[in-house]
mmCIF file of C-alpha atoms in Angstrom:
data_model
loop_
_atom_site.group_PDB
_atom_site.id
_atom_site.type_symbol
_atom_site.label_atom_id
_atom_site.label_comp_id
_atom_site.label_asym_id
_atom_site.label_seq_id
_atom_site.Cartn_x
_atom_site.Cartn_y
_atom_site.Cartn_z
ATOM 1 C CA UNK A 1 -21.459 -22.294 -39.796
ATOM 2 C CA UNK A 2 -25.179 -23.847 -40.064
ATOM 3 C CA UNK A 3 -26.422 -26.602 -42.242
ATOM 4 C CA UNK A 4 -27.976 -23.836 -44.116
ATOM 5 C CA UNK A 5 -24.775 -22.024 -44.957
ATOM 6 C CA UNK A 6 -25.825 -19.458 -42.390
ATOM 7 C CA UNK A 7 -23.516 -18.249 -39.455
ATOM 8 C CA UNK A 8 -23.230 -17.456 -36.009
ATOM 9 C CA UNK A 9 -21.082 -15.302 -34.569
ATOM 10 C CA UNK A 10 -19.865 -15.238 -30.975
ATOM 11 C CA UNK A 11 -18.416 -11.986 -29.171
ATOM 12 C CA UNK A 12 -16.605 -12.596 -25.392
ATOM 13 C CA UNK A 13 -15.857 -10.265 -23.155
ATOM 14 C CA UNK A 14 -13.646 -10.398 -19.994
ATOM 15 C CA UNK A 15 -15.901 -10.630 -16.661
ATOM 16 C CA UNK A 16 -16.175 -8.193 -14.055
ATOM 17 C CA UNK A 17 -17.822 -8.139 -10.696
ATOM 18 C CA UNK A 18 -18.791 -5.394 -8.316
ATOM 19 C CA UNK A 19 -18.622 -7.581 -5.157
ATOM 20 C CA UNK A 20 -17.398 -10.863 -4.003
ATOM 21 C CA UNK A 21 -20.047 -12.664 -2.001
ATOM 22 C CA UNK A 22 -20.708 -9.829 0.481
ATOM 23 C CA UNK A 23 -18.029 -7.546 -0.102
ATOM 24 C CA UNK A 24 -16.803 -4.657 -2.503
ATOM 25 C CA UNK A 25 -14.295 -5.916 -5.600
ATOM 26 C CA UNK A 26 -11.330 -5.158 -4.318
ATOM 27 C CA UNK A 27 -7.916 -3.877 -6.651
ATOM 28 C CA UNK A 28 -4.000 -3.725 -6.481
ATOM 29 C CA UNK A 29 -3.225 -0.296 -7.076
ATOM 30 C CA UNK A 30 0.490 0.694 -8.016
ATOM 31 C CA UNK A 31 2.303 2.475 -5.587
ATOM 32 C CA UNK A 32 4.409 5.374 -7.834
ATOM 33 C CA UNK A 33 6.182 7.478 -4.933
ATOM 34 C CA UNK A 34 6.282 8.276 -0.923
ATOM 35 C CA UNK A 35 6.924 11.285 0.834
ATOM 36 C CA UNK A 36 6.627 12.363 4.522
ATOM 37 C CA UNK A 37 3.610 15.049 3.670
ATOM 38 C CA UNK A 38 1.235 15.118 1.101
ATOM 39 C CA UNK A 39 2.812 16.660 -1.814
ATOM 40 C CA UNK A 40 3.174 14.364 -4.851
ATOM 41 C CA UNK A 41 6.463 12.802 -5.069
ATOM 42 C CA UNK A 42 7.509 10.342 -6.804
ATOM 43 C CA UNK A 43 10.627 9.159 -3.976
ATOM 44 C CA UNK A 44 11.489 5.476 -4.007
ATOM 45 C CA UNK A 45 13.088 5.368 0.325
ATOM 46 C CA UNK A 46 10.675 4.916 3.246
ATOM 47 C CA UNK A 47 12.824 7.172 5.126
ATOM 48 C CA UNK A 48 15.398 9.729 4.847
ATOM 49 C CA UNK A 49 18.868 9.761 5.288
ATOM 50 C CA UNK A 50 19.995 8.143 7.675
ATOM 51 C CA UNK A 51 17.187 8.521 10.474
ATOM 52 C CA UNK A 52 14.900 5.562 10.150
ATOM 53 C CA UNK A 53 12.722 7.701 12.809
ATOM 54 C CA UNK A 54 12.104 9.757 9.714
ATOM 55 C CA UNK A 55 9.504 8.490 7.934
ATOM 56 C CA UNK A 56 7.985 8.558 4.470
ATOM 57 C CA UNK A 57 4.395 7.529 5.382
ATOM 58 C CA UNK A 58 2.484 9.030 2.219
ATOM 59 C CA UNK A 59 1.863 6.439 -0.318
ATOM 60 C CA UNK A 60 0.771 8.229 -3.645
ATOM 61 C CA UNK A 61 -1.017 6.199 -5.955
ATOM 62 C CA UNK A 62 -2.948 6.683 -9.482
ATOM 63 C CA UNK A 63 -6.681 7.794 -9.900
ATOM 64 C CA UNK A 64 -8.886 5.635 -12.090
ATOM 65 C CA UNK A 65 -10.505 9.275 -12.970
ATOM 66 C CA UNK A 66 -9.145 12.741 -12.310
ATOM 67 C CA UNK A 67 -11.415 14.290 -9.291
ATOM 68 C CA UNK A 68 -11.597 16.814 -6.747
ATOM 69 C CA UNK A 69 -14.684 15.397 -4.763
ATOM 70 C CA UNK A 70 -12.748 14.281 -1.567
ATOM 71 C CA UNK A 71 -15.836 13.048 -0.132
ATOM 72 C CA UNK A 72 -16.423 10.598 -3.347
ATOM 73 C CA UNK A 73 -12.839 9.631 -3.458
ATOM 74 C CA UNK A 74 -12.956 8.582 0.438
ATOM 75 C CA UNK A 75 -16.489 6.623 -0.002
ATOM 76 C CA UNK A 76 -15.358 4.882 -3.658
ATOM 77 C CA UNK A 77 -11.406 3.875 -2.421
ATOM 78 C CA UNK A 78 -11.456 3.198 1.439
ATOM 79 C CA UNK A 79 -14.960 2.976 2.517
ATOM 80 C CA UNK A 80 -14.779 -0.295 5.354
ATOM 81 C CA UNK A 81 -11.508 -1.004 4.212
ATOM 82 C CA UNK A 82 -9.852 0.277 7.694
ATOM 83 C CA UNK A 83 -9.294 -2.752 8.790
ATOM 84 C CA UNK A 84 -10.216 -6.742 7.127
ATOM 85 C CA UNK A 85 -12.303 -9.646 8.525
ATOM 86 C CA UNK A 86 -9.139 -9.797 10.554
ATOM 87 C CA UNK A 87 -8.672 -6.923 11.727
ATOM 88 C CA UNK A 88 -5.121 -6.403 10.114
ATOM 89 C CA UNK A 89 -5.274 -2.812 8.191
ATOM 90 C CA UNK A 90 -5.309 -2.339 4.597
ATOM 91 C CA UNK A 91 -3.334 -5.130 2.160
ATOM 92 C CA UNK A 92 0.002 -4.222 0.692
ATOM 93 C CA UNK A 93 2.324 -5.534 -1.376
ATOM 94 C CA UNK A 94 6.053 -3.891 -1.915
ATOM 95 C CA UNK A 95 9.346 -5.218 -3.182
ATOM 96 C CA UNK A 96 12.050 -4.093 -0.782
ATOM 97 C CA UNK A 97 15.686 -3.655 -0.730
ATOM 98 C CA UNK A 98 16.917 -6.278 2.199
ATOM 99 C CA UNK A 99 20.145 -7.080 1.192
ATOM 100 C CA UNK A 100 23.572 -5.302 0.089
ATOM 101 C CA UNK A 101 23.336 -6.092 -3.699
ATOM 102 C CA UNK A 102 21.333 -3.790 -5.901
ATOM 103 C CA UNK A 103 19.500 -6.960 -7.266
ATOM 104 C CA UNK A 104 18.513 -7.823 -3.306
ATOM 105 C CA UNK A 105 14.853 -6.868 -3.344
ATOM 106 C CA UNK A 106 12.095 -8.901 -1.817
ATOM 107 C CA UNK A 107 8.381 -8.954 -2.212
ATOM 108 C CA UNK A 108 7.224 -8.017 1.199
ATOM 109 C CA UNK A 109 3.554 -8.636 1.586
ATOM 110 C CA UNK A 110 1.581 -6.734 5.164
ATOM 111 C CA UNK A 111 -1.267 -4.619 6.311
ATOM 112 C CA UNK A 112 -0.940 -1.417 7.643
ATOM 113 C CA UNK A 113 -3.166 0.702 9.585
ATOM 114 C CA UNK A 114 -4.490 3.922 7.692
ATOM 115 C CA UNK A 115 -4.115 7.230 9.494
ATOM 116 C CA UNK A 116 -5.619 9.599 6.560
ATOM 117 C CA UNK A 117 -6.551 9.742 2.867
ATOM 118 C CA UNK A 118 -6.458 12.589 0.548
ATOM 119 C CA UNK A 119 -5.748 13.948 -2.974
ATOM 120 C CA UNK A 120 -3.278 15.600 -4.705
ATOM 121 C CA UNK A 121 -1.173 16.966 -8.253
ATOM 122 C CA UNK A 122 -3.464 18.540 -9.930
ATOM 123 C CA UNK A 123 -3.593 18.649 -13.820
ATOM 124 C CA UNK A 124 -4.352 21.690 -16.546
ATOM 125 C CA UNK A 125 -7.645 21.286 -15.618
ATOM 126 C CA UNK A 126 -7.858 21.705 -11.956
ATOM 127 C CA UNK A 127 -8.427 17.813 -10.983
ATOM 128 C CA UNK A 128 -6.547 15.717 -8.653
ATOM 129 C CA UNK A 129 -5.197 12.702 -10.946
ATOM 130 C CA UNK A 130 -3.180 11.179 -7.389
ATOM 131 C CA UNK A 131 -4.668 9.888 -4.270
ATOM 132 C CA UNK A 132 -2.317 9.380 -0.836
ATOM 133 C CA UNK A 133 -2.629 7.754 2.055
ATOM 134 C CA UNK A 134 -0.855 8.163 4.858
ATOM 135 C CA UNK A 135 -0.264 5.061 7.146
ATOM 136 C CA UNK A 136 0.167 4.498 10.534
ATOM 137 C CA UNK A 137 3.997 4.107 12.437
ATOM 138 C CA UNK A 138 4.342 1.215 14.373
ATOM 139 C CA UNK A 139 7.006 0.364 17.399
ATOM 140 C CA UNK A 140 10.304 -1.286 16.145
ATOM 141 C CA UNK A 141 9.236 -4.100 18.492
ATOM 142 C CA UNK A 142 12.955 -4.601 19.459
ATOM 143 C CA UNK A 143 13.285 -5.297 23.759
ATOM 144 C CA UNK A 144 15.966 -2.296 23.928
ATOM 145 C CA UNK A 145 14.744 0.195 21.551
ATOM 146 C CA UNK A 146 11.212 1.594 21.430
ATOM 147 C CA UNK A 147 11.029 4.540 18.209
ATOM 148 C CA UNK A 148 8.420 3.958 15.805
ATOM 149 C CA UNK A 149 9.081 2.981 12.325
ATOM 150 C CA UNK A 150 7.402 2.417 8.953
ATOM 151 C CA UNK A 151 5.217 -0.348 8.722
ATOM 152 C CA UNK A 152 6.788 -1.380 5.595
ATOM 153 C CA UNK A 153 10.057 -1.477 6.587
ATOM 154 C CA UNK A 154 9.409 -3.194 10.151
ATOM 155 C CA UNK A 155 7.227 -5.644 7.971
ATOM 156 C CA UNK A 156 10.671 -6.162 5.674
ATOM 157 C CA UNK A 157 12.539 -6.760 8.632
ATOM 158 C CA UNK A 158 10.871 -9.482 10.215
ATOM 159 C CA UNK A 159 10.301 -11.147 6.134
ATOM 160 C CA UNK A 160 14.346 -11.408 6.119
ATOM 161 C CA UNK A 161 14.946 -12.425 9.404
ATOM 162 C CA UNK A 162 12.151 -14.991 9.570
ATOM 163 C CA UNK A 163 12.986 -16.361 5.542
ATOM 164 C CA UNK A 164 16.330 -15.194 4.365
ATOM 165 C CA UNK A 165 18.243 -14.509 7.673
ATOM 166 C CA UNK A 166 21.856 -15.837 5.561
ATOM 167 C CA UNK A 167 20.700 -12.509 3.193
ATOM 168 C CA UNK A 168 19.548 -10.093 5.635
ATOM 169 C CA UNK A 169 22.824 -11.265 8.369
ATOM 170 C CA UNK A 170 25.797 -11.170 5.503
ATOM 171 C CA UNK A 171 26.284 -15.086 5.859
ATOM 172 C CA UNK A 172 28.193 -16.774 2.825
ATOM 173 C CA UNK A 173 28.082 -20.133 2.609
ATOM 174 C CA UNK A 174 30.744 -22.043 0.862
ATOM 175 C CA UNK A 175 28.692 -23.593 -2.480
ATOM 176 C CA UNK A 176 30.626 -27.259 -1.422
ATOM 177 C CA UNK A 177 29.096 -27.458 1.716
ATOM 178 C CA UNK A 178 25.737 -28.299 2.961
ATOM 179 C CA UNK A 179 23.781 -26.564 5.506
ATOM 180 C CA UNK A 180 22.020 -30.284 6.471
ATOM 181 C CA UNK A 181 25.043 -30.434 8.404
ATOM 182 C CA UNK A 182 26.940 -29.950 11.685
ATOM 183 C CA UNK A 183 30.215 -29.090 9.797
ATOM 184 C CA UNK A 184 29.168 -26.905 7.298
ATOM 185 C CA UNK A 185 26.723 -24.981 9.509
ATOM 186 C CA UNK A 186 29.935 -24.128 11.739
ATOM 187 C CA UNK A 187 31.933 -23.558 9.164
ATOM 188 C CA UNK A 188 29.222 -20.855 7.610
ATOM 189 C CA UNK A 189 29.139 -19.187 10.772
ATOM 190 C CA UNK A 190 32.799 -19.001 11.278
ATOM 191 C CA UNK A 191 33.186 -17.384 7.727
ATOM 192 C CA UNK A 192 30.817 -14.717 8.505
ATOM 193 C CA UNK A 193 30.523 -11.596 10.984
ATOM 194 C CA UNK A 194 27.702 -13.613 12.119
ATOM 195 C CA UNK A 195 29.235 -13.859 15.967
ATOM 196 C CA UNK A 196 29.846 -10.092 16.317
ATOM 197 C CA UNK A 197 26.336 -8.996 15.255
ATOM 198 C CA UNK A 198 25.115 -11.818 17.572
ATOM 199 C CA UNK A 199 24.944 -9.354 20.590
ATOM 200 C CA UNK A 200 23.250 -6.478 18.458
ATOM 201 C CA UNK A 201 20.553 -8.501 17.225
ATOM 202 C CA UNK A 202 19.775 -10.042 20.712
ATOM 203 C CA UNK A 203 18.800 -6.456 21.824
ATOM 204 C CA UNK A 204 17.446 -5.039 18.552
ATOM 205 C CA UNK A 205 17.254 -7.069 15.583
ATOM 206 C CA UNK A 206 15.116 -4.442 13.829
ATOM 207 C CA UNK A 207 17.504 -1.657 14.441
ATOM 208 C CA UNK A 208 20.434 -3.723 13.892
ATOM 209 C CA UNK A 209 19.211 -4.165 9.662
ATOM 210 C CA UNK A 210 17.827 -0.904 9.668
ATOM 211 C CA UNK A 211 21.667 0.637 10.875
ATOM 212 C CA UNK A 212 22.359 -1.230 7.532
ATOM 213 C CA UNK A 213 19.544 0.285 5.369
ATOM 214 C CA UNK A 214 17.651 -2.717 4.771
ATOM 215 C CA UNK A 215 14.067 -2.272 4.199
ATOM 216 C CA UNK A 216 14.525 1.616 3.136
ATOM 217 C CA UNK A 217 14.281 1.237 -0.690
ATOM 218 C CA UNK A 218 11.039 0.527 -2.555
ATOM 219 C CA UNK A 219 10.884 -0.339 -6.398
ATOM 220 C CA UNK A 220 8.078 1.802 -7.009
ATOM 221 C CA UNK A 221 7.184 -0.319 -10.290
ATOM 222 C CA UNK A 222 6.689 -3.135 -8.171
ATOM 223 C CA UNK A 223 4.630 -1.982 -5.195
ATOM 224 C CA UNK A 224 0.809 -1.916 -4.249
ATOM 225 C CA UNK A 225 -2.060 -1.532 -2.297
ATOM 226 C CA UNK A 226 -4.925 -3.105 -2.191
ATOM 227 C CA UNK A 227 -8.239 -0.772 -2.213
ATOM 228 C CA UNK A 228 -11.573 -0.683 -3.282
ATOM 229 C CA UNK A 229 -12.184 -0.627 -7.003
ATOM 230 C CA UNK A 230 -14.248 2.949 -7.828
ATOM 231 C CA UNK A 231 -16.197 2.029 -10.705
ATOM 232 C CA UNK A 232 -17.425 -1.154 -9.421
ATOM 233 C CA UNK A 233 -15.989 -3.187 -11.816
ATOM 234 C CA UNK A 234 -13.369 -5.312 -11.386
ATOM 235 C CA UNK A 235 -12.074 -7.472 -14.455
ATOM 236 C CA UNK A 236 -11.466 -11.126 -13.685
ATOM 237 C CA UNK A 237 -9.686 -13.580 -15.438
ATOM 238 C CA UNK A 238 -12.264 -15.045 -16.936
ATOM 239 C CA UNK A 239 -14.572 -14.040 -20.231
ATOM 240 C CA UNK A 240 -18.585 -14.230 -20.951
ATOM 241 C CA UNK A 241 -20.388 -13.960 -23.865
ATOM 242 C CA UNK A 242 -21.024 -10.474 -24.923
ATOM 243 C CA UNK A 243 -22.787 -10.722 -28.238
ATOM 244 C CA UNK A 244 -24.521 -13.540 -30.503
ATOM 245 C CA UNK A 245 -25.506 -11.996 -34.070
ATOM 246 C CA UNK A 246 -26.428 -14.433 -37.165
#
């Protein structure tokens, strides 16, 4: 309120940006099925059954608008997003089941190499209102085993060995004892299977968690990729002034 009884009012807005420094805004997009071929599914496992060789590579994913211009739809989501400054592959995001209880999921964070793009389920009108892409396998990476896996899962494998290998290798710890030392560190190991799956994992870690079907289930509520943001403009977390009137 002025002096003069007038008054100014103030409108914000939340920012956006087309580019950071140099490069395209970039978004999370949500993740809401896989499949091994391109028709839209909505299937939480990234494989099936029991064959970890068979592999749900198809990540389906929401449009920002319906469209059935693949040419646009490659140019305005992946367009130089093949692989970072890096060189890692496009950015994703998942929570993963990695343990035996149903609560046991994991954010697993990775990039995986991009083998194709597309579009799919249709609505009444005609237009594709899903994109996919389909990744890349990679090699299990274990010394005695050489099938390729998901990228996701192999990516999950490594996260629980490397940060929560008492989860991932079934070790229970008594809640008295202390793992700072000798005795209870023993006396964990003793408690668990941890000596009999010693051999396994020395030849194939990797295989050895996906024989117990860690890193197959996805909670697709929970899972993203990171692509380029169509419209050119990404919100950010901050706010500008849209309007002054008096």
């Amino acid at each position: 309120t002025l002096p003069s009884g007038g008054k100014i009012n103030i409108d914000y807005e939340s920012d956006d940006d087309a580019y950071v420094q140099d490069k395209p805004a970039m978004e999370m997009f949500n993740v809401v099925g896989v499949s091994d071929s391109s028709t839209f599914s909505t299937n939480a496992t990234l494989w099936n059954g029991a064959d970890w060789s068979d592999k749900n590579l198809y990540l389906f994913f929401p449009l920002k608008q319906p469209t059935n211009n693949i040419s646009a739809f490659r140019w305005d989501y992946f367009h130089n997003i093949d692989h970072d400054l890096f060189g890692r592959g496009m950015y994703f995001k998942f929570k993963v089941k990695i343990g035996n209880a149903s609560t046991d999921y994991e954010y697993i964070p990775g990039y995986a190499e991009i083998d194709d793009v597309g579009l799919t389920n249709p609505n009444n009108d005609g237009l594709n209102q899903h994109g996919w892409v389909k990744l890349k396998s990679v090699n299990i990476g274990d010394r005695d085993f050489s099938e390729d896996v998901h990228p996701i899962s192999k990516a999950a494998w490594q996260m629980g060995r490397i940060h929560l290998p008492r989860k991932v290798w079934d070790l229970q710890q008594d809640p008295a004892l202390s793992l700072s030392n000798v005795k209870g560190i023993a006396k964990t190991l003793l408690q668990s299977n941890f000596a009999v799956q010693l051999a396994q994992t020395i030849a194939g870690p990797n295989r050895s968690l996906a024989v117990k079907g860690y890193g197959k289930e996805i909670d697709v509520n929970r899972s993203w990729i990171r692509l380029l943001n169509p419209t050119q403009k990404k919100f950010g977390g901050g706010s500008r002034v849209k309007r002054i009137t008096m």
